[in-house]
Short mmCIF file of C-alpha atoms and ligand atoms in Angstrom, two decimals:
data_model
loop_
_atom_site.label_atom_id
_atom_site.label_comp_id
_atom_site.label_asym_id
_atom_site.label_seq_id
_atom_site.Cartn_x
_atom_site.Cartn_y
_atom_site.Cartn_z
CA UNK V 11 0.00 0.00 0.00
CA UNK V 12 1.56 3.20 -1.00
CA UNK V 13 0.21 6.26 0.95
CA UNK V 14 -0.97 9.95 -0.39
CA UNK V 15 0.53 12.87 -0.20
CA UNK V 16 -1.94 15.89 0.35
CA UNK V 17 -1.89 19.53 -0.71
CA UNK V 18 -3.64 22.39 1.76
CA UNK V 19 -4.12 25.73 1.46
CA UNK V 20 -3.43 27.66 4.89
CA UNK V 21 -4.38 30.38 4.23
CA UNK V 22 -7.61 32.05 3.07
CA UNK V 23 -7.33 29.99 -0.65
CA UNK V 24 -5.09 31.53 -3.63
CA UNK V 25 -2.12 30.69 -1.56
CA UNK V 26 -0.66 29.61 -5.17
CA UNK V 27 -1.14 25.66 -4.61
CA UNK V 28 -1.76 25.38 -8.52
CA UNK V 29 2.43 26.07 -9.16
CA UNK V 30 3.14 23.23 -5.89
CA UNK V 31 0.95 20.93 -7.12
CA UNK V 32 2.19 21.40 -10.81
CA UNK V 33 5.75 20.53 -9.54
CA UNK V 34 4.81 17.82 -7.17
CA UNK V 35 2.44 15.63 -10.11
CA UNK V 36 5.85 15.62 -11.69
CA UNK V 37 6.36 13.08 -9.82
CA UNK V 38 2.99 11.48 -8.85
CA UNK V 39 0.96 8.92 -10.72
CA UNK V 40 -2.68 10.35 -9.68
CA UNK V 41 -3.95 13.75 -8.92
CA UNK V 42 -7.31 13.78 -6.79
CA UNK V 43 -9.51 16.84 -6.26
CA UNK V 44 -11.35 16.08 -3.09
CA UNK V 45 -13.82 19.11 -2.32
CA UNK V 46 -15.12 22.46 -3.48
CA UNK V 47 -16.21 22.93 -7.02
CA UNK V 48 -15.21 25.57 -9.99
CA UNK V 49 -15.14 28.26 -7.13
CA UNK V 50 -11.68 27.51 -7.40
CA UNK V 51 -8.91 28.75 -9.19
CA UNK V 52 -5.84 27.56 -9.87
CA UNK V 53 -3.46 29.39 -12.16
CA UNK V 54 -0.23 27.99 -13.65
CA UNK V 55 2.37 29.40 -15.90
CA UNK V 56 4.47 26.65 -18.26
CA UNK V 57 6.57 28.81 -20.55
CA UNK V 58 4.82 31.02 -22.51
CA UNK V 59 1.19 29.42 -21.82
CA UNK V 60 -1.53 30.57 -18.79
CA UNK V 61 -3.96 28.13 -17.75
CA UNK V 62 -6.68 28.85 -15.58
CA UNK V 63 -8.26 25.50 -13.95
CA UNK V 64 -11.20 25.73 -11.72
CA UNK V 65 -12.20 21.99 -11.08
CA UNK V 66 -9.86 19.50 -13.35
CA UNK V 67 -6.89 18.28 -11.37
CA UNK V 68 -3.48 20.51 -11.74
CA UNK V 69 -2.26 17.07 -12.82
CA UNK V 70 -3.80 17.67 -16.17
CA UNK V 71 -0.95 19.44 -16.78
CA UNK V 72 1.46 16.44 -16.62
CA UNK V 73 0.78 14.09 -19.57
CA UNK V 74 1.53 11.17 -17.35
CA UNK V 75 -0.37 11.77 -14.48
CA UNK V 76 -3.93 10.86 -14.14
CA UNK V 77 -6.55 13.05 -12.46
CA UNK V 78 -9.20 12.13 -10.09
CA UNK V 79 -12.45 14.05 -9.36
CA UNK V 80 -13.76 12.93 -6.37
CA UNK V 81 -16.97 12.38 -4.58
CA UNK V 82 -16.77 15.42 -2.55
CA UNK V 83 -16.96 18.06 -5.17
CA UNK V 84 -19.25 19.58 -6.19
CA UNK V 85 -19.52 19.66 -9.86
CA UNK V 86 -21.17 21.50 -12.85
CA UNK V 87 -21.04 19.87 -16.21
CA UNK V 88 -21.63 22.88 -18.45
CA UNK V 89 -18.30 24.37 -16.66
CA UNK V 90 -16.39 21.17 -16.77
CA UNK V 91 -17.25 20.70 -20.29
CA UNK V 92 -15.69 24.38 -21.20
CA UNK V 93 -12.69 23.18 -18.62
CA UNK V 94 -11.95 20.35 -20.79
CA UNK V 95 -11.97 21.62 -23.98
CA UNK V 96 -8.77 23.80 -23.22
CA UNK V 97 -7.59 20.37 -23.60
CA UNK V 98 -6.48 17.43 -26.20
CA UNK V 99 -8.24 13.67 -25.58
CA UNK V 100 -8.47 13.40 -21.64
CA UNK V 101 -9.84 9.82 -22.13
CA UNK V 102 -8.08 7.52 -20.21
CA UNK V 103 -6.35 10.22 -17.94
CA UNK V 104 -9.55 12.31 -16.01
CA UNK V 105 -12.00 9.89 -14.08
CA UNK V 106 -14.87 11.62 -12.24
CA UNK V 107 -17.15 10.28 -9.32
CA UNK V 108 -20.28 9.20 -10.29
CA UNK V 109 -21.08 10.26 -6.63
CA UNK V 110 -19.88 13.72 -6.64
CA UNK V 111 -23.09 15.94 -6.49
CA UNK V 112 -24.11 18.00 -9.78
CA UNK V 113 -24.07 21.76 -9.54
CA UNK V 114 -26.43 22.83 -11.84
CA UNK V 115 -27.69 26.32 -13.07
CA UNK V 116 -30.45 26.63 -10.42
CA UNK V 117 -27.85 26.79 -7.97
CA UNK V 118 -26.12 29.68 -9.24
CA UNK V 119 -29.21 31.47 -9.53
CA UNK V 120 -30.21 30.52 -5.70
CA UNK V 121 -26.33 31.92 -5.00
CA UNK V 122 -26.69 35.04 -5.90
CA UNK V 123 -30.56 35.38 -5.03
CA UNK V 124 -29.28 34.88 -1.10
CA UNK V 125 -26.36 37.14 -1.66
CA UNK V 126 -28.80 39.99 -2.85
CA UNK V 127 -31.10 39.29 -0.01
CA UNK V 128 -27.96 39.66 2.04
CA UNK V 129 -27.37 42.92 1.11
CA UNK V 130 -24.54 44.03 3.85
CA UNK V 131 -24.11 40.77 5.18
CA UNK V 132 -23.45 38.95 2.06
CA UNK V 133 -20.37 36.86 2.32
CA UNK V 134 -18.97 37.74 -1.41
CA UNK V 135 -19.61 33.98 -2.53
CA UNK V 136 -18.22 32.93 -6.28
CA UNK V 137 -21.51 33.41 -7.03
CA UNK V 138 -21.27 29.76 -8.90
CA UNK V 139 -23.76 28.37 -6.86
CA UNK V 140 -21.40 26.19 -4.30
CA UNK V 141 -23.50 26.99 -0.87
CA UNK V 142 -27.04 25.69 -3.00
CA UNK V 143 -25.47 22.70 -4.23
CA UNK V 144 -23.91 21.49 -0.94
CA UNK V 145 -26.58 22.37 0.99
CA UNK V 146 -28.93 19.78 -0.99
CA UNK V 147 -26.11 17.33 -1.19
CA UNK V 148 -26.81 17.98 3.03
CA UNK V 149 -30.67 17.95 2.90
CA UNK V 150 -30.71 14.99 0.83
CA UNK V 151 -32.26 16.58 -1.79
CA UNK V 152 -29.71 16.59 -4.40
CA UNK V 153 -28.54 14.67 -7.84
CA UNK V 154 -25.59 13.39 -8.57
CA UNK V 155 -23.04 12.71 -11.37
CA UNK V 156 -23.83 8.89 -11.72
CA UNK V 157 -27.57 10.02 -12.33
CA UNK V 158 -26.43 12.01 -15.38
CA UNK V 159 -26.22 8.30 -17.05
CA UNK V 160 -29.79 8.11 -17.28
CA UNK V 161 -31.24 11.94 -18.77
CA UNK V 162 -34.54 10.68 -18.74
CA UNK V 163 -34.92 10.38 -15.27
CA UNK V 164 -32.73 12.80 -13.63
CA UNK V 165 -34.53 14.87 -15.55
CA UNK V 166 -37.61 13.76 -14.12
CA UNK V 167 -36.51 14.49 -10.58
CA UNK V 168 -35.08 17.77 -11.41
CA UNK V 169 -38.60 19.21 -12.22
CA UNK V 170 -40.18 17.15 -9.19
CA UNK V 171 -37.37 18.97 -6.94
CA UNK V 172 -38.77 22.25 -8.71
CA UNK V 173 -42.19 21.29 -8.07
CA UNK V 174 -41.27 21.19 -4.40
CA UNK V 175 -39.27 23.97 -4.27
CA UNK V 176 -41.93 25.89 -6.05
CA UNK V 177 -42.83 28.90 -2.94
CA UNK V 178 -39.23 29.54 -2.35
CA UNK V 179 -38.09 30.06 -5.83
CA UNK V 180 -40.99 31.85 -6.61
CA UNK V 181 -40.10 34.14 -3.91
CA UNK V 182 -36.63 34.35 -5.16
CA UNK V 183 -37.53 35.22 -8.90
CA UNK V 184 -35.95 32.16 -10.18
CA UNK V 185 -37.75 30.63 -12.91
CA UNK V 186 -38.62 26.78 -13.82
CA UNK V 187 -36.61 25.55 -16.03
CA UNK V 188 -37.50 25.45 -19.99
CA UNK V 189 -38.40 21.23 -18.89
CA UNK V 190 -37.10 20.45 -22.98
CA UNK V 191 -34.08 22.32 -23.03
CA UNK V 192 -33.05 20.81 -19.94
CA UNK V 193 -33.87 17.46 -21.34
CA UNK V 194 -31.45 18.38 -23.96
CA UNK V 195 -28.81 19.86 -21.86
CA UNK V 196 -28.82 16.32 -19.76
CA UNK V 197 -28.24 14.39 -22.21
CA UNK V 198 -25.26 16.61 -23.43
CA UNK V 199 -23.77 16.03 -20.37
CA UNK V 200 -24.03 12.69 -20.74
CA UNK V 201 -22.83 12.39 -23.61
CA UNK V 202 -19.27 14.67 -22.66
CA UNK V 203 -18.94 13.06 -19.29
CA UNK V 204 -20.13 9.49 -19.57
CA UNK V 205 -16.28 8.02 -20.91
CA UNK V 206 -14.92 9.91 -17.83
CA UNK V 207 -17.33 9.06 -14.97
CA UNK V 208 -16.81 5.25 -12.68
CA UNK V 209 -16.67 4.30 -9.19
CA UNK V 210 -13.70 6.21 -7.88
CA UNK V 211 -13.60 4.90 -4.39
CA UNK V 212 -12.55 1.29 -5.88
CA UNK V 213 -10.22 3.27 -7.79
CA UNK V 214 -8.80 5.18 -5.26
CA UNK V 215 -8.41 1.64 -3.23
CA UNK V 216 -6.47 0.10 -6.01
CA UNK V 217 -4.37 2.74 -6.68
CA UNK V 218 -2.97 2.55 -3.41
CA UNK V 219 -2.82 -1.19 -3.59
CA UNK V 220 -0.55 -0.87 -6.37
CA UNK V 221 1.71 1.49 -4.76
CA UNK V 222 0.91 4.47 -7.15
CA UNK V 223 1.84 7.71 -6.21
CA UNK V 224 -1.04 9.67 -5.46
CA UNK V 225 -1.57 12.96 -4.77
CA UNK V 226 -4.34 14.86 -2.89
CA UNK V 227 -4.97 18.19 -4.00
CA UNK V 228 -6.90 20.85 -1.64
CA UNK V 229 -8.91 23.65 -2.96
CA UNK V 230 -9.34 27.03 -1.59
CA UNK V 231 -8.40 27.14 2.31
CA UNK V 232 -7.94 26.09 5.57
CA UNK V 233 -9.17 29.72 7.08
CA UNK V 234 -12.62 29.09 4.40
CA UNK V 235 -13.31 25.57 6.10
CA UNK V 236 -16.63 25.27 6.50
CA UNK V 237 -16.17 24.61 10.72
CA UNK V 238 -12.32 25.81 11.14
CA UNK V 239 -12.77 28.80 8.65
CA UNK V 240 -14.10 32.45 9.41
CA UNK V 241 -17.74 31.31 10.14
CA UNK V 242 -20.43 32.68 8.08
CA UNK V 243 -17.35 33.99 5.91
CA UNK V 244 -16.25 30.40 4.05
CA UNK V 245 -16.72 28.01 1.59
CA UNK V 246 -19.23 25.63 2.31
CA UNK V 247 -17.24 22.34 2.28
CA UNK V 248 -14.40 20.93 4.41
CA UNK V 249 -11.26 22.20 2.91
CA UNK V 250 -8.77 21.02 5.80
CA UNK V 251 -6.99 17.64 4.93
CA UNK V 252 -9.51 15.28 6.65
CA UNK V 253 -11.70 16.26 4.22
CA UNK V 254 -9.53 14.59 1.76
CA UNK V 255 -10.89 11.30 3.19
CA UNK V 256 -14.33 11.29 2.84
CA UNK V 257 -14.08 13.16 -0.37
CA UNK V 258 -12.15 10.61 -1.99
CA UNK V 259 -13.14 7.34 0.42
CA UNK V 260 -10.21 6.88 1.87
CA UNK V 261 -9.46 6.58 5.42
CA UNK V 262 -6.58 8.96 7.61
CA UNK V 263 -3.75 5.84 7.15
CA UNK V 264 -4.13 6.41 3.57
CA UNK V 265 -2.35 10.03 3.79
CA UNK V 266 0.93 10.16 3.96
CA UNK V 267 2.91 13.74 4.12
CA UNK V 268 0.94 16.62 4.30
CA UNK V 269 2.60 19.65 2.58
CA UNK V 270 0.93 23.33 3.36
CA UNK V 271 0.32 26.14 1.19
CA UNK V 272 0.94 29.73 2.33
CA UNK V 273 1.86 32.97 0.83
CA UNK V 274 4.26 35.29 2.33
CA UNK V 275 1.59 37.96 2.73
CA UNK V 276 -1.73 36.87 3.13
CA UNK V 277 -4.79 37.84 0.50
CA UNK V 278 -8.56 36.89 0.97
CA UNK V 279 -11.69 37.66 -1.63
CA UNK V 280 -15.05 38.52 -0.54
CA UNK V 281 -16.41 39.58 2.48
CA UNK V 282 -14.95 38.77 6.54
CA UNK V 283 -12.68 39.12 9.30
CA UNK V 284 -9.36 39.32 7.99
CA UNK V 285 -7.06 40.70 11.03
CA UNK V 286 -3.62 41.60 9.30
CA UNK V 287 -5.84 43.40 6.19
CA UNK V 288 -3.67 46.17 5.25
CA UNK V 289 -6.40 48.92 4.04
CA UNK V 290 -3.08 51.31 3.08
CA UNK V 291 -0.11 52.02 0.78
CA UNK V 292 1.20 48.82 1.93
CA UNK V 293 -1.72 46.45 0.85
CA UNK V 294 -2.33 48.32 -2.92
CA UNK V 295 1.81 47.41 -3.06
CA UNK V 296 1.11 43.92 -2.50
CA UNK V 297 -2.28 43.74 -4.72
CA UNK V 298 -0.33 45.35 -7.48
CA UNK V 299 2.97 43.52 -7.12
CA UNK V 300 1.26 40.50 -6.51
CA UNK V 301 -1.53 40.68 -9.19
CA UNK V 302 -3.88 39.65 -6.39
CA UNK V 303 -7.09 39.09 -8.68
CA UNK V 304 -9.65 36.31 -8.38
CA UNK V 305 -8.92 34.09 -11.32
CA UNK V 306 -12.49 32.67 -11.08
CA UNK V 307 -14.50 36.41 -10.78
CA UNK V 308 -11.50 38.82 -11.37
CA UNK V 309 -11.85 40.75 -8.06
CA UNK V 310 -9.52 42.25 -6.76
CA UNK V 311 -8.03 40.37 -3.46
CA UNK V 312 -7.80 42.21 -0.20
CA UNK V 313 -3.86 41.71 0.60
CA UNK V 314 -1.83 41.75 3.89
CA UNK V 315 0.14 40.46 5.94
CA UNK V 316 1.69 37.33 7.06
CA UNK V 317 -0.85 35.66 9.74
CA UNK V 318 1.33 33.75 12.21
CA UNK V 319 -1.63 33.15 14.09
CA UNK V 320 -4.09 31.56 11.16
CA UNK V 321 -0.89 29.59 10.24
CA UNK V 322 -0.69 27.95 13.24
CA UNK V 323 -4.19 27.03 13.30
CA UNK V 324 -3.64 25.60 10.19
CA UNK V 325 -0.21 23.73 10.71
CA UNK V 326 -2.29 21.72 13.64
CA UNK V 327 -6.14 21.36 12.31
CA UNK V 328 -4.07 19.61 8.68
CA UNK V 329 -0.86 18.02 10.17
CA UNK V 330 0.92 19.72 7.90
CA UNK V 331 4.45 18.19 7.77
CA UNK V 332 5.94 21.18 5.02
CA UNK V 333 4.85 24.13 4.11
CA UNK V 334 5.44 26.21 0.62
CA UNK V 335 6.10 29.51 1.06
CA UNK V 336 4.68 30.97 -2.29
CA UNK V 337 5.31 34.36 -3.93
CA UNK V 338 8.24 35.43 -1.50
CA UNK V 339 9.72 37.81 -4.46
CA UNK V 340 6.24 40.10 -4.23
CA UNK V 341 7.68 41.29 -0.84
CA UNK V 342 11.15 42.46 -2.66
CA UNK V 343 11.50 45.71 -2.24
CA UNK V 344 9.48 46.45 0.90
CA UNK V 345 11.56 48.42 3.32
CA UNK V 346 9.43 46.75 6.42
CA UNK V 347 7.72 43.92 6.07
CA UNK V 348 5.39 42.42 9.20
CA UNK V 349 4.20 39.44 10.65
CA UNK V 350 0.83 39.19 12.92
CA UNK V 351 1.70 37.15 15.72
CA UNK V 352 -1.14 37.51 17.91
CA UNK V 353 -4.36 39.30 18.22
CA UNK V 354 -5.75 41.28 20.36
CA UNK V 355 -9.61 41.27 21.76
CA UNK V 356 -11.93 44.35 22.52
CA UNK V 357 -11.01 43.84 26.31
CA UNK V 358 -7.72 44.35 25.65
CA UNK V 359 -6.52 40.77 26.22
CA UNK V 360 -4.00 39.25 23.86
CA UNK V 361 -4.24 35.73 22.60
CA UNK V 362 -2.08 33.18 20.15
CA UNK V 363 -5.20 31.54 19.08
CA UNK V 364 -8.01 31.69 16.11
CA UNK V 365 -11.27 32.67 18.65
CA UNK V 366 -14.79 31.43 18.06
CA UNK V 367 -15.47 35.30 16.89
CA UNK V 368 -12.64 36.48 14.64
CA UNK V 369 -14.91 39.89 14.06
CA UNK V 370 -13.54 41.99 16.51
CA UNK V 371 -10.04 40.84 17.06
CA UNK V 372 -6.76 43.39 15.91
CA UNK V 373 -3.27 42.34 14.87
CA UNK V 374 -0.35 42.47 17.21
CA UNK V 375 2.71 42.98 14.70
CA UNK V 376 6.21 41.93 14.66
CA UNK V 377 8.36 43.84 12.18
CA UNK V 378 11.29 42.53 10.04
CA UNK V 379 13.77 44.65 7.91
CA UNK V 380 12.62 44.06 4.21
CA UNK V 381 14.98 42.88 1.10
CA UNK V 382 16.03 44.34 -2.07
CA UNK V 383 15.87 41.05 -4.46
CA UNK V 384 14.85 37.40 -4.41
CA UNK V 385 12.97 37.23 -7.68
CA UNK V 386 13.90 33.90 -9.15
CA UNK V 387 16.26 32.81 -6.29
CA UNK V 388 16.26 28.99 -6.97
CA UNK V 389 18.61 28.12 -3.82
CA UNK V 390 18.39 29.42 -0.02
CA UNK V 391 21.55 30.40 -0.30
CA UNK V 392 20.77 32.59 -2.91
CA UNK V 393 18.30 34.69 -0.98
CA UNK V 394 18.92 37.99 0.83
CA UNK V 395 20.16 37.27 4.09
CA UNK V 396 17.01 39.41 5.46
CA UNK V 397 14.69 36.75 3.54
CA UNK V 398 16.36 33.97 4.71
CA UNK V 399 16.18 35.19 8.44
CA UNK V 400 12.36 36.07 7.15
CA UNK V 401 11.55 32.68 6.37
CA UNK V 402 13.21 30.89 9.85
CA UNK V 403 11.32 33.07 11.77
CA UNK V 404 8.23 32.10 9.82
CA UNK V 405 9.04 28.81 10.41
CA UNK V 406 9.29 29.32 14.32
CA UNK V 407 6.01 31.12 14.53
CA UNK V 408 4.13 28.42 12.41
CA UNK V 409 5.39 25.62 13.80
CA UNK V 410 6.68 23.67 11.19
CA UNK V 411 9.45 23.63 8.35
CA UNK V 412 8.96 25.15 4.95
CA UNK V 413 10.56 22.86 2.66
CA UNK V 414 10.01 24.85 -0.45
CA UNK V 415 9.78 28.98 -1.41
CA UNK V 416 8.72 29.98 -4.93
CA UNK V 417 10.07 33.12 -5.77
CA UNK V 418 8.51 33.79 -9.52
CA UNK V 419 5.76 32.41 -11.33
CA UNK V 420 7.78 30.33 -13.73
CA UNK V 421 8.27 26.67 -12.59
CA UNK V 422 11.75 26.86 -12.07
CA UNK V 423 11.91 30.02 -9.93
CA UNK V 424 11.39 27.63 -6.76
CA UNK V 425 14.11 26.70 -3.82
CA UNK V 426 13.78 23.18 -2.45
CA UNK V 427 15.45 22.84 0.62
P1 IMP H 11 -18.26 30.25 -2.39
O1 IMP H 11 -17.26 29.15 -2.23
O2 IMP H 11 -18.45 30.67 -3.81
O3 IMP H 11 -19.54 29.91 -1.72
O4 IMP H 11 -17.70 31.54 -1.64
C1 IMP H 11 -17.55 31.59 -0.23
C2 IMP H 11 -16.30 32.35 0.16
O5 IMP H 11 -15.16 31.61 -0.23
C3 IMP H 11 -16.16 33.71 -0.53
O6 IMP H 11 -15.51 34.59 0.36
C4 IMP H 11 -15.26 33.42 -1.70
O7 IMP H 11 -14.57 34.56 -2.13
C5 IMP H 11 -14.33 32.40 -1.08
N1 IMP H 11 -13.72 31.49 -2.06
C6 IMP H 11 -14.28 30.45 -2.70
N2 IMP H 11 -13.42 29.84 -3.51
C7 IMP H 11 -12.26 30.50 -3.37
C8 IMP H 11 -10.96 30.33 -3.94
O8 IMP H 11 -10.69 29.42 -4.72
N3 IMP H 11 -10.03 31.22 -3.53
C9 IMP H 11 -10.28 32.20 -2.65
N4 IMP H 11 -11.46 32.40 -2.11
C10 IMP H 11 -12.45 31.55 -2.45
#
């Protein structure tokens, strides 16, 4: 039995895991996305080229890996079709759960109904329709991808769940779907995904029987976690690595080293508490330097700094073994660069933990002298002495090693230590 390695992000998602995981299913046989749906954005550079993947495995990328979709996505076919056509014949090479729920256009709409009923309080969701299509996957009221074999009568039980549903999406001015052109849009599906979709928990079984190399990859992050996360102000599935189990049917002996993603700085879209925000100079020098836009909506990210205190939370809730330190050249150039390594509560009480109520809580600082240069340092000894003592103390305050720093966007601009 071979065991997998796993991928988290640990910070607030866009930590960069799409470059890590490119490098890392160098070397692996099987790349598995475990939660989360095309929320998610992973961007990777190779050369000249830009792709922008939202649900197929960063494995894609590697003609000899395979990629694994697995039964805790969330997934919508007219999006994965688009995703796939960036690419040549995936048969053979992209197997998706036939258990993994369907994310269908209804959802979206119901998304972004709730986030305009929000008003204030909306939580700046993808707007894709992720919350919807989890919460019936919860209330037992959803469909998923193995139905997709048989149009006919998912398509029946789509318009009985509208039937049901009838009050509350009246009241949200979403219509009833056109019942024949969703007929025809089923069967479409069917028809793109059918070659791809089989019983992945076997699969994921045998792999491991056959001492493949298989790699777990996390999407978004371990500060969006649907219980560990910024509650109401996350993702709605389990992002943190023991959701890699029951998203793939595998059990916690299955996982062997756990690397962690992190930025230098930290970044978060949409709305909620995000202590070490830097709402000055600072923070549009990151955004800028960083290009700290959503690849999935193209907002721009709210950028700060470092959270010691998230990353510890994070280092502990995954068992993260390694972490990545991504996009350490963005801080080149910065005369001070800082660290939160605490937080402070309205009462004036300081504390080295993530609180039930993140709302109110304010950064305690540390400050480091910045760098001129580590753009496409590709050995720690070829990084400023400042951003060498940057990292160890990083290193101290999360509680664990980082075994690799990417300093450029190219895949080679990346020290392994
Ligand atoms: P949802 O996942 O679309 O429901 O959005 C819920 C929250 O998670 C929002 O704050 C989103 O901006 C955030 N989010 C979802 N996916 C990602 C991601 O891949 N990167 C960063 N933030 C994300």
């Amino acid at each position: 039995m071979s065991k997998a390695d796993l991928i988290v992000g640990l910070q607030w998602g866009d930590e960069g895991k799409g470059k890590i995981v490119d490098h890392m299913a160098q070397t692996h046989d099987y790349v598995c996305r475990f939660a989360g749906g095309h929320n998610a954005g992973h961007t990777i550079v190779i050369g000249e080229k830009r792709y922008a993947l939202h649900l197929i495995p960063s494995g894609v990328l590697n003609p000899k890996a395979k990629n694994i979709v697995g039964n805790g996505v969330v997934l919508s076919p007219e999006d994965f079709i688009e995703e796939m056509a960036q690419f040549d014949d995936l048969q053979g090479r992209l197997f998706i759960s036939d258990k993994a729920h369907l994310l269908l256009s209804y959802h979206a709409q119901i998304d972004q109904a709730r986030e305009r009923l929000k008003g204030k309080d909306a939580i700046g969701t993808t707007g894709k329709g992720i919350g919807p299509a989890y919460g019936d996957k919860i209330t037992r009221t959803g469909h998923r991808v193995g139905e997709l074999l048989e149009p006919e009568k998912l398509h029946k039980r789509i318009l009985r769940y509208f039937e049901i549903n009838r009050p509350l999406f009246e009241a949200m001015g979403i219509a009833q779907p056109d019942a024949k052109r969703l007929l025809a849009d089923l069967k479409r599906y069917k028809e793109a995904l059918a070659p791809y979709i089989t019983d992945t928990v076997q699969m994921m079984w045998r792999i491991l029987a056959e001492e493949k190399r298989v790699l777990l990859e996390g999407a978004q992050g371990t500060m969006l976690d649907i219980d560990h996360g910024t509650y109401p102000y996350v993702t709605s599935s389990t992002t943190v690595s023991a959701g890699a189990c029951a998203g793939l049917g595998i059990n916690p002996k299955d996982i062997g080293k756990v690397v962690g993603i992190a930025k230098a700085y930290c970044t978060r879209v949409g709305n909620g508490p995000f202590p070490s925000e830097d709402n000055g100079e600072a923070g549009k020098r990151l955004r800028e330097k960083g290009d700290e836009f959503g690849t999935t909506t193209g907002r721009p990210r709210r950028c700060g700094w470092f959270d010691a205190v998230a990353a510890r939370h994070a280092v502990r809730i995954n068992g993260v073994d390694s972490i990545a330190l991504m996009k350490l050249d963005v801080l080149d150039g910065f005369e001070e660069i800082k660290v939160c390594i605490a937080y402070r509560l309205p009462n004036g009480e300081t504390i080295d933990y993530v609180p039930y109520d993140m709302d109110e809580v304010t950064p305690v600082y540390r400050s480091f002298k910045g760098w001129e240069r580590s753009k496409g340092a590709r050995s720690f000894d070829a990084l400023p002495k400042e951003a060498q003592a940057y990292i160890e103390a990083l290193e101290e305050m999360a509680g664990c090693k980082i075994g690799i720093v990417s300093t450029g966007a190219d895949r080679d601009d990346t020290v392994v230590r």
